[in-house]
mmCIF file with all atom_site columns, C-alpha atoms in Angstrom:
data_model
loop_
_atom_site.group_PDB
_atom_site.id
_atom_site.type_symbol
_atom_site.label_atom_id
_atom_site.label_alt_id
_atom_site.label_comp_id
_atom_site.label_asym_id
_atom_site.label_entity_id
_atom_site.label_seq_id
_atom_site.pdbx_PDB_ins_code
_atom_site.Cartn_x
_atom_site.Cartn_y
_atom_site.Cartn_z
_atom_site.occupancy
_atom_site.B_iso_or_equiv
_atom_site.pdbx_formal_charge
_atom_site.auth_seq_id
_atom_site.auth_comp_id
_atom_site.auth_asym_id
_atom_site.auth_atom_id
_atom_site.pdbx_PDB_model_num
ATOM 1  C CA . MET A 1 1  ? 113.871 79.963  104.376 1.00 72.00 ? 24  MET A CA 1
ATOM 2  C CA . PHE A 1 2  ? 114.257 82.941  102.054 1.00 71.00 ? 25  PHE A CA 1
ATOM 3  C CA . GLU A 1 3  ? 111.909 85.534  100.711 1.00 71.00 ? 26  GLU A CA 1
ATOM 4  C CA . LYS A 1 4  ? 111.969 87.125  97.289  1.00 74.00 ? 27  LYS A CA 1
ATOM 5  C CA . VAL A 1 5  ? 110.145 90.408  96.944  1.00 73.00 ? 28  VAL A CA 1
ATOM 6  C CA . ASN A 1 6  ? 109.509 92.414  93.796  1.00 79.00 ? 29  ASN A CA 1
ATOM 7  C CA . PRO A 1 7  ? 111.755 95.543  93.733  1.00 78.00 ? 30  PRO A CA 1
ATOM 8  C CA . MET A 1 8  ? 108.628 97.728  93.430  1.00 79.00 ? 31  MET A CA 1
ATOM 9  C CA . HIS A 1 9  ? 107.046 96.197  96.556  1.00 83.00 ? 32  HIS A CA 1
ATOM 10 C CA . PRO A 1 10 ? 106.032 99.072  98.881  1.00 87.00 ? 33  PRO A CA 1
ATOM 11 C CA . ASP A 1 11 ? 108.460 97.943  101.607 1.00 89.00 ? 34  ASP A CA 1
ATOM 12 C CA . LYS A 1 12 ? 111.397 98.029  99.189  1.00 93.00 ? 35  LYS A CA 1
ATOM 13 C CA . VAL A 1 13 ? 110.324 101.396 97.773  1.00 95.00 ? 36  VAL A CA 1
ATOM 14 C CA . ALA A 1 14 ? 109.943 102.789 101.305 1.00 96.00 ? 37  ALA A CA 1
ATOM 15 C CA . ASP A 1 15 ? 113.477 101.623 102.152 1.00 96.00 ? 38  ASP A CA 1
ATOM 16 C CA . ARG A 1 16 ? 114.873 103.392 99.078  1.00 97.00 ? 39  ARG A CA 1
ATOM 17 C CA . ILE A 1 17 ? 112.990 106.594 99.930  1.00 98.00 ? 40  ILE A CA 1
ATOM 18 C CA . ALA A 1 18 ? 114.295 106.518 103.510 1.00 98.00 ? 41  ALA A CA 1
ATOM 19 C CA . GLY A 1 19 ? 117.803 106.063 102.136 1.00 98.00 ? 42  GLY A CA 1
ATOM 20 C CA . ALA A 1 20 ? 117.341 109.037 99.821  1.00 98.00 ? 43  ALA A CA 1
ATOM 21 C CA . VAL A 1 21 ? 116.258 111.231 102.750 1.00 98.00 ? 44  VAL A CA 1
ATOM 22 C CA . VAL A 1 22 ? 119.343 110.125 104.699 1.00 98.00 ? 45  VAL A CA 1
ATOM 23 C CA . ASP A 1 23 ? 121.472 110.962 101.633 1.00 98.00 ? 46  ASP A CA 1
ATOM 24 C CA . LEU A 1 24 ? 119.958 114.473 101.576 1.00 98.00 ? 47  LEU A CA 1
ATOM 25 C CA . ALA A 1 25 ? 120.930 114.936 105.232 1.00 97.00 ? 48  ALA A CA 1
ATOM 26 C CA . TYR A 1 26 ? 124.495 113.829 104.459 1.00 97.00 ? 49  TYR A CA 1
ATOM 27 C CA . MET A 1 27 ? 124.658 116.326 101.595 1.00 96.00 ? 50  MET A CA 1
ATOM 28 C CA . ALA A 1 28 ? 123.850 119.085 104.114 1.00 94.00 ? 51  ALA A CA 1
ATOM 29 C CA . GLU A 1 29 ? 126.353 117.999 106.785 1.00 93.00 ? 52  GLU A CA 1
ATOM 30 C CA . ASP A 1 30 ? 129.197 115.522 107.167 1.00 93.00 ? 53  ASP A CA 1
ATOM 31 C CA . ASN A 1 31 ? 127.831 113.611 110.154 1.00 93.00 ? 54  ASN A CA 1
ATOM 32 C CA . PRO A 1 32 ? 124.125 114.360 110.631 1.00 94.00 ? 55  PRO A CA 1
ATOM 33 C CA . LYS A 1 33 ? 121.922 112.718 113.210 1.00 93.00 ? 56  LYS A CA 1
ATOM 34 C CA . ILE A 1 34 ? 118.798 111.429 111.457 1.00 94.00 ? 57  ILE A CA 1
ATOM 35 C CA . ALA A 1 35 ? 115.979 108.944 111.831 1.00 95.00 ? 58  ALA A CA 1
ATOM 36 C CA . VAL A 1 36 ? 113.418 108.357 109.064 1.00 97.00 ? 59  VAL A CA 1
ATOM 37 C CA . GLU A 1 37 ? 110.202 106.344 108.777 1.00 97.00 ? 60  GLU A CA 1
ATOM 38 C CA . VAL A 1 38 ? 108.294 105.930 105.500 1.00 98.00 ? 61  VAL A CA 1
ATOM 39 C CA . LEU A 1 39 ? 104.782 104.609 104.890 1.00 97.00 ? 62  LEU A CA 1
ATOM 40 C CA . ILE A 1 40 ? 103.783 104.280 101.253 1.00 96.00 ? 63  ILE A CA 1
ATOM 41 C CA . GLY A 1 41 ? 100.757 102.953 99.422  1.00 93.00 ? 64  GLY A CA 1
ATOM 42 C CA . HIS A 1 42 ? 97.503  103.835 97.648  1.00 93.00 ? 65  HIS A CA 1
ATOM 43 C CA . GLY A 1 43 ? 99.004  106.889 95.928  1.00 94.00 ? 66  GLY A CA 1
ATOM 44 C CA . MET A 1 44 ? 100.377 108.434 99.123  1.00 96.00 ? 67  MET A CA 1
ATOM 45 C CA . CYS A 1 45 ? 103.801 108.612 100.748 1.00 97.00 ? 68  CYS A CA 1
ATOM 46 C CA . HIS A 1 46 ? 104.080 109.681 104.395 1.00 98.00 ? 69  HIS A CA 1
ATOM 47 C CA . ILE A 1 47 ? 107.564 110.460 105.668 1.00 98.00 ? 70  ILE A CA 1
ATOM 48 C CA . ILE A 1 48 ? 108.463 111.466 109.197 1.00 98.00 ? 71  ILE A CA 1
ATOM 49 C CA . ALA A 1 49 ? 112.007 112.379 110.112 1.00 97.00 ? 72  ALA A CA 1
ATOM 50 C CA . GLU A 1 50 ? 113.917 113.623 113.094 1.00 95.00 ? 73  GLU A CA 1
ATOM 51 C CA . SER A 1 51 ? 117.149 115.307 112.107 1.00 95.00 ? 74  SER A CA 1
ATOM 52 C CA . SER A 1 52 ? 119.952 117.575 113.272 1.00 93.00 ? 75  SER A CA 1
ATOM 53 C CA . VAL A 1 53 ? 119.966 119.252 109.829 1.00 94.00 ? 76  VAL A CA 1
ATOM 54 C CA . TYR A 1 54 ? 117.391 120.969 107.633 1.00 95.00 ? 77  TYR A CA 1
ATOM 55 C CA . ILE A 1 55 ? 116.047 118.758 104.841 1.00 97.00 ? 78  ILE A CA 1
ATOM 56 C CA . ASP A 1 56 ? 114.315 120.491 101.947 1.00 96.00 ? 79  ASP A CA 1
ATOM 57 C CA . LYS A 1 57 ? 110.769 119.254 101.313 1.00 97.00 ? 80  LYS A CA 1
ATOM 58 C CA . VAL A 1 58 ? 111.033 119.922 97.564  1.00 97.00 ? 81  VAL A CA 1
ATOM 59 C CA . ALA A 1 59 ? 114.149 117.727 97.352  1.00 98.00 ? 82  ALA A CA 1
ATOM 60 C CA . VAL A 1 60 ? 112.333 114.974 99.262  1.00 98.00 ? 83  VAL A CA 1
ATOM 61 C CA . CYS A 1 61 ? 109.326 115.157 96.917  1.00 97.00 ? 84  CYS A CA 1
ATOM 62 C CA . LYS A 1 62 ? 111.621 114.957 93.884  1.00 97.00 ? 85  LYS A CA 1
ATOM 63 C CA . ALA A 1 63 ? 113.297 111.876 95.359  1.00 97.00 ? 86  ALA A CA 1
ATOM 64 C CA . VAL A 1 64 ? 109.913 110.230 95.977  1.00 97.00 ? 87  VAL A CA 1
ATOM 65 C CA . HIS A 1 65 ? 108.811 110.885 92.384  1.00 96.00 ? 88  HIS A CA 1
ATOM 66 C CA . ARG A 1 66 ? 112.131 109.610 91.007  1.00 96.00 ? 89  ARG A CA 1
ATOM 67 C CA . ILE A 1 67 ? 112.087 106.430 93.089  1.00 96.00 ? 90  ILE A CA 1
ATOM 68 C CA . THR A 1 68 ? 108.397 105.588 92.627  1.00 95.00 ? 91  THR A CA 1
ATOM 69 C CA . LYS A 1 69 ? 108.348 106.634 88.965  1.00 93.00 ? 92  LYS A CA 1
ATOM 70 C CA . CYS A 1 70 ? 104.958 108.170 89.788  1.00 90.00 ? 93  CYS A CA 1
ATOM 71 C CA . SER A 1 71 ? 104.454 111.890 89.185  1.00 88.00 ? 94  SER A CA 1
ATOM 72 C CA . ASP A 1 72 ? 101.065 112.081 90.905  1.00 93.00 ? 95  ASP A CA 1
ATOM 73 C CA . ILE A 1 73 ? 101.936 110.464 94.252  1.00 95.00 ? 96  ILE A CA 1
ATOM 74 C CA . ILE A 1 74 ? 101.009 112.706 97.187  1.00 97.00 ? 97  ILE A CA 1
ATOM 75 C CA . THR A 1 75 ? 103.959 113.199 99.518  1.00 97.00 ? 98  THR A CA 1
ATOM 76 C CA . ASN A 1 76 ? 103.478 114.246 103.129 1.00 98.00 ? 99  ASN A CA 1
ATOM 77 C CA . PHE A 1 77 ? 106.870 115.099 104.681 1.00 98.00 ? 100 PHE A CA 1
ATOM 78 C CA . ARG A 1 78 ? 107.363 116.167 108.271 1.00 97.00 ? 101 ARG A CA 1
ATOM 79 C CA . CYS A 1 79 ? 110.820 116.730 109.753 1.00 96.00 ? 102 CYS A CA 1
ATOM 80 C CA . VAL A 1 80 ? 111.436 117.887 113.306 1.00 94.00 ? 103 VAL A CA 1
ATOM 81 C CA . LYS A 1 81 ? 114.628 118.797 115.136 1.00 91.00 ? 104 LYS A CA 1
ATOM 82 C CA . GLN A 1 82 ? 116.175 115.763 116.751 1.00 84.00 ? 105 GLN A CA 1
ATOM 83 C CA . ASP A 1 83 ? 115.412 115.376 120.453 1.00 77.00 ? 106 ASP A CA 1
ATOM 84 C CA . GLU A 1 84 ? 118.520 116.366 122.424 1.00 74.00 ? 107 GLU A CA 1
ATOM 85 C CA . HIS A 1 85 ? 118.008 113.389 124.767 1.00 70.00 ? 108 HIS A CA 1
ATOM 86 C CA . LEU A 1 86 ? 118.110 110.949 121.863 1.00 65.00 ? 109 LEU A CA 1
ATOM 87 C CA . ASN A 1 87 ? 121.047 112.685 120.209 1.00 63.00 ? 110 ASN A CA 1
#
């Protein structure tokens, strides 16, 4: 069995956004620790991240707009310091 999904399907878009957030972490540090979850739909994008490096919210919003091709999507980004026990 195989599944073919439109490239603009919310799951595919969410995967690309998560990848972009990871890329931003790697631009800040050579070997960051990062975990990202993205929920997108109905004009909103919620992103939660746990990271060892600072990730700029403006850069994340620009990535969301670039990937979704939607200038009016509302982006809610929350990044917390990675838990030392999970590190």
